[in-house]
Coordinates of N, CA and C in Angstrom, one line a residue:
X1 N 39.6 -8.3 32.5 CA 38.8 -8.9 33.6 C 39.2 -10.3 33.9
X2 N 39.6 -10.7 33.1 CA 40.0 -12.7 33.4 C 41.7 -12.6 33.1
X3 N 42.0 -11.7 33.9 CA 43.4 -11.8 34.3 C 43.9 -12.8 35.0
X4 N 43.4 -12.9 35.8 CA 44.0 -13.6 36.9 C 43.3 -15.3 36.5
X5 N 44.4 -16.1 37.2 CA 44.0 -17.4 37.1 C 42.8 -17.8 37.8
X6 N 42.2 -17.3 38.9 CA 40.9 -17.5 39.7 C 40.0 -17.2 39.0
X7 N 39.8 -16.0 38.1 CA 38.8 -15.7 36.9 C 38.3 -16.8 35.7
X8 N 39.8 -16.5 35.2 CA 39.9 -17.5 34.4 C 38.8 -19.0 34.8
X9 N 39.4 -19.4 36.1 CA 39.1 -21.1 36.2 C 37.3 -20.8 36.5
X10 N 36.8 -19.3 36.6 CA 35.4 -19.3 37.3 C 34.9 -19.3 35.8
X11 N 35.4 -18.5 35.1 CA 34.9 -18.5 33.6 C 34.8 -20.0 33.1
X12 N 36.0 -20.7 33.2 CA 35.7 -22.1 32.4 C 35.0 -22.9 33.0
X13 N 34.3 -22.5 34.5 CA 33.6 -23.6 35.3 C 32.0 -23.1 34.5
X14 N 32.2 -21.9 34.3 CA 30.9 -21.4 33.5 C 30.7 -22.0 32.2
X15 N 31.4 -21.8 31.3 CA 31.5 -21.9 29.5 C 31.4 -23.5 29.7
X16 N 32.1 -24.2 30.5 CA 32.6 -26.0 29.6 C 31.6 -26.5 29.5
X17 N 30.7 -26.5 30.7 CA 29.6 -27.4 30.9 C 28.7 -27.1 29.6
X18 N 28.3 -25.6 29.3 CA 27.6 -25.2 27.7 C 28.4 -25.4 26.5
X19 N 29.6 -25.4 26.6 CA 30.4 -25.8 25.4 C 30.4 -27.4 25.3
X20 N 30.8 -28.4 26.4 CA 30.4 -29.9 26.2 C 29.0 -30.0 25.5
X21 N 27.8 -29.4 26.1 CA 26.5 -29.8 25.8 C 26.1 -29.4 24.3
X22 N 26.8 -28.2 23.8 CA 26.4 -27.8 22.3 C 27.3 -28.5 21.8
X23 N 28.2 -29.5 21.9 CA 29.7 -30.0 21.0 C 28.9 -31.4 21.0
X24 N 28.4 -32.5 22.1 CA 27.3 -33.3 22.0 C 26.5 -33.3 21.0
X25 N 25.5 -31.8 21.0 CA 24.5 -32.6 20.0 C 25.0 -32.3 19.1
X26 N 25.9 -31.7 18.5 CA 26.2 -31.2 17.3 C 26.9 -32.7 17.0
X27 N 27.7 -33.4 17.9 CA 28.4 -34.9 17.3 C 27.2 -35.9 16.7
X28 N 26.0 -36.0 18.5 CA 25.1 -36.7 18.1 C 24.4 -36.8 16.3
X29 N 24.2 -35.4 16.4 CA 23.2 -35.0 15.2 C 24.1 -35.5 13.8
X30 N 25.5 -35.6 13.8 CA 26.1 -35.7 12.9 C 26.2 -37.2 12.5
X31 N 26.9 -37.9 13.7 CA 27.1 -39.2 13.7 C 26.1 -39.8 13.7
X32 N 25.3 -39.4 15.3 CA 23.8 -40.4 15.4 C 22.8 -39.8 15.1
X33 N 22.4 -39.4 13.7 CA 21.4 -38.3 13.9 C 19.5 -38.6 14.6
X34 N 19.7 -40.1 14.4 CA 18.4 -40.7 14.8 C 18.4 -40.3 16.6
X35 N 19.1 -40.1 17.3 CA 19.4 -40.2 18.9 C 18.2 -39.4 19.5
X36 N 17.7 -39.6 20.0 CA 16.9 -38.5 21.0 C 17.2 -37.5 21.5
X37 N 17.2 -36.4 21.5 CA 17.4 -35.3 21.8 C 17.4 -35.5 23.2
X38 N 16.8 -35.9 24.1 CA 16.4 -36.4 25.3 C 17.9 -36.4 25.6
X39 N 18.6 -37.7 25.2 CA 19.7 -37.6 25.6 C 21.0 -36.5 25.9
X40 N 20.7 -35.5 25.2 CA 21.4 -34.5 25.6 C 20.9 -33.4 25.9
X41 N 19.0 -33.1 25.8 CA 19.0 -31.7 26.2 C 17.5 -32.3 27.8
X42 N 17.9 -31.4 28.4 CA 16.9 -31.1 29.5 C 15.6 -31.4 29.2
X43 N 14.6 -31.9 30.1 CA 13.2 -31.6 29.5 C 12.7 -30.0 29.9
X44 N 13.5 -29.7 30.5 CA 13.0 -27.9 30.3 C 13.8 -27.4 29.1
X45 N 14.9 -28.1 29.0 CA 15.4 -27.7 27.4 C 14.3 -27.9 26.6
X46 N 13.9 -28.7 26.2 CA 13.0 -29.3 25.1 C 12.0 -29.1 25.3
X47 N 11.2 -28.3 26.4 CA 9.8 -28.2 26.3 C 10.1 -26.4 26.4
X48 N 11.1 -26.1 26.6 CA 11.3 -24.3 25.8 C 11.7 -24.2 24.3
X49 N 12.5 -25.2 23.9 CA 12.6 -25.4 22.6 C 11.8 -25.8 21.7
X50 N 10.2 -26.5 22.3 CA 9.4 -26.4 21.5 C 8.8 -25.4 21.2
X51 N 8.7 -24.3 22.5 CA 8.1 -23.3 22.9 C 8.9 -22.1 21.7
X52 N 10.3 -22.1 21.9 CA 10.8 -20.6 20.6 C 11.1 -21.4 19.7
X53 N 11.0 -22.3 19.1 CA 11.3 -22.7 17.8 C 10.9 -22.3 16.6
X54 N 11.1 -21.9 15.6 CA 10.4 -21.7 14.4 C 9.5 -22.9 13.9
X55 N 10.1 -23.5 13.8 CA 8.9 -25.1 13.3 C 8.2 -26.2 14.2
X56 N 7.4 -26.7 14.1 CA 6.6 -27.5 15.3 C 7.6 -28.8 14.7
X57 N 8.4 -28.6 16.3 CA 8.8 -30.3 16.8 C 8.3 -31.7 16.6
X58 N 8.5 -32.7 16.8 CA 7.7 -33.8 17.2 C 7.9 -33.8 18.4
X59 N 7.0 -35.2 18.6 CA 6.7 -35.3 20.1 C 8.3 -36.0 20.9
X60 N 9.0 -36.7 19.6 CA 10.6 -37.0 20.2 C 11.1 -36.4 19.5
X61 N 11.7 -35.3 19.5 CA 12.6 -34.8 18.0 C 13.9 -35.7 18.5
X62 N 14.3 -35.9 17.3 CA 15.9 -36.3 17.0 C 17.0 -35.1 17.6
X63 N 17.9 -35.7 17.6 CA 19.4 -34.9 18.0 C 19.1 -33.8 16.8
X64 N 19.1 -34.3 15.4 CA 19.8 -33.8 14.3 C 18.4 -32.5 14.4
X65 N 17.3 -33.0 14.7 CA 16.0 -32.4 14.9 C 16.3 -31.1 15.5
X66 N 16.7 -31.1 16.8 CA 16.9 -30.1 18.0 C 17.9 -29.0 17.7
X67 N 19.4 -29.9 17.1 CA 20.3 -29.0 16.6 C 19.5 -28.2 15.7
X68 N 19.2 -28.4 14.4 CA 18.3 -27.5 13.3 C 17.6 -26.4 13.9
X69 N 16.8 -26.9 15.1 CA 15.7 -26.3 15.4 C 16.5 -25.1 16.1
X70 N 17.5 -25.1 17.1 CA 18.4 -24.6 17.7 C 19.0 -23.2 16.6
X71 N 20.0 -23.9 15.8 CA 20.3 -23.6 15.0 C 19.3 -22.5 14.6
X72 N 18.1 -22.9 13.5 CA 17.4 -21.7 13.3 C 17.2 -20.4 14.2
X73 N 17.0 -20.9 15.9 CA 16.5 -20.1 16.7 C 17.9 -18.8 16.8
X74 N 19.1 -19.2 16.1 CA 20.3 -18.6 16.1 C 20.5 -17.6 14.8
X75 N 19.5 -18.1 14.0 CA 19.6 -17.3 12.6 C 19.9 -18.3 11.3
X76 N 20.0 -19.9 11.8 CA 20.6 -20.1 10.5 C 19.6 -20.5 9.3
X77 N 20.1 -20.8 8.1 CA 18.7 -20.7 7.6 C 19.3 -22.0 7.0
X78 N 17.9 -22.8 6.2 CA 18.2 -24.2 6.3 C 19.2 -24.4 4.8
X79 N 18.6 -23.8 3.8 CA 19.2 -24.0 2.6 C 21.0 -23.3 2.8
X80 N 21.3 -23.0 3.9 CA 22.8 -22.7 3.7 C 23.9 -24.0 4.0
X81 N 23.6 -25.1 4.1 CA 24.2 -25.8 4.9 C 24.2 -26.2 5.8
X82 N 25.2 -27.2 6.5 CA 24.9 -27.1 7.6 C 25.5 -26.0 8.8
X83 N 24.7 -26.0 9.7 CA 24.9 -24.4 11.0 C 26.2 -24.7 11.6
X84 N 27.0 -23.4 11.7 CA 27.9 -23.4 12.2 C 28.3 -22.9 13.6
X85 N 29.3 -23.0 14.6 CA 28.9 -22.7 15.5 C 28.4 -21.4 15.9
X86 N 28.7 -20.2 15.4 CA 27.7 -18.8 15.7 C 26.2 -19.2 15.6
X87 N 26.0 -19.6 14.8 CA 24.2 -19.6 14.7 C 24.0 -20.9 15.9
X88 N 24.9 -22.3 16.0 CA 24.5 -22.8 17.1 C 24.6 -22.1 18.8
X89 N 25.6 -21.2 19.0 CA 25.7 -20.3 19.9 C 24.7 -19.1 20.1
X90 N 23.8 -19.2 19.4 CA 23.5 -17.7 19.5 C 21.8 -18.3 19.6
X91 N 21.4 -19.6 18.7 CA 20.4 -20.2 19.6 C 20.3 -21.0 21.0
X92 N 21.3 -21.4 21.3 CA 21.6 -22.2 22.5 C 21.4 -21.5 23.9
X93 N 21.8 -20.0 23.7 CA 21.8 -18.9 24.1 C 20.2 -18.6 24.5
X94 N 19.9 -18.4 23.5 CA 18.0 -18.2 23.7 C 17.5 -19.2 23.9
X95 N 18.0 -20.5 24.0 CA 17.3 -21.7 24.5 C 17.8 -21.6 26.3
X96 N 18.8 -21.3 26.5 CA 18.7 -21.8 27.9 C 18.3 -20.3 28.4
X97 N 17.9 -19.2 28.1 CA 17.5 -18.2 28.6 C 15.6 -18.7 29.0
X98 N 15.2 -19.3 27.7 CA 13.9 -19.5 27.7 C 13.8 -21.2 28.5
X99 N 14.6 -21.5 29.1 CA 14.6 -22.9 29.5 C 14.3 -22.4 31.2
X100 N 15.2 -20.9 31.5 CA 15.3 -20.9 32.7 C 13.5 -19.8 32.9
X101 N 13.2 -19.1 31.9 CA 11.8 -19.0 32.5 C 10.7 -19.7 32.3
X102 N 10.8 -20.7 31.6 CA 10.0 -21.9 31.6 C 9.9 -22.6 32.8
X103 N 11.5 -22.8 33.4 CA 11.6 -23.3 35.4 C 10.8 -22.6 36.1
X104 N 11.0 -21.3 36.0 CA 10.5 -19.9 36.5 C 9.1 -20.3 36.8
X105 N 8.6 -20.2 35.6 CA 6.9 -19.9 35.4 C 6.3 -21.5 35.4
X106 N 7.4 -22.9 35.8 CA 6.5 -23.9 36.5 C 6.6 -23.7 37.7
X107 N 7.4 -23.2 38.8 CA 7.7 -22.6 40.2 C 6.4 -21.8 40.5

């Protein structure tokens, strides 16, 4: 199906903007782990991420906060290390699913 170069460039107009934003916090969270999550995720990110999270947030979570919480929502479990991109892909995924009916259902 992404044969062609018009596909292709429609697909990467899709993926980069979510691939930049999960490569972000994952740097944040590593380098600056103190940063506000604010800075890289939506407040509809972050007020759906409080919403499917396994653990209660704070009222600022941290970058390193958000990633975890993310993470979990992907499967990863905390005592394995740190999350790799599958478990960060696969919660990021159910975050911006639950980000867009959170828009929804303030509409």
């Amino acid at each position: 199906q992404l044969e062609s170069q018009a596909a292709l460039l429609n697909c990467l107009g899709l993926l980069v903007p979510i691939a930049v934003k999960m490569l972000g916090l994952r740097t944040y969270a590593r380098v600056a782990p103190e940063t506000p999550a604010s800075t890289i995720l939506s407040a509809s990110e972050l007020a759906a991420l409080r919403i499917v999270a396994r653990s209660r947030l704070p009222a600022v979570p941290t970058a390193r906060q958000a990633l975890l919480a993310i993470a979990a929502i992907g499967g990863h479990l905390s005592n394995n290390g740190v999350p790799g991109w599958i478990t960060i892909a696969r919660g990021f995924e159910t975050l911006q699913i639950a980000a867009q009916v959170y828009e929804a259902e303030k509409k």
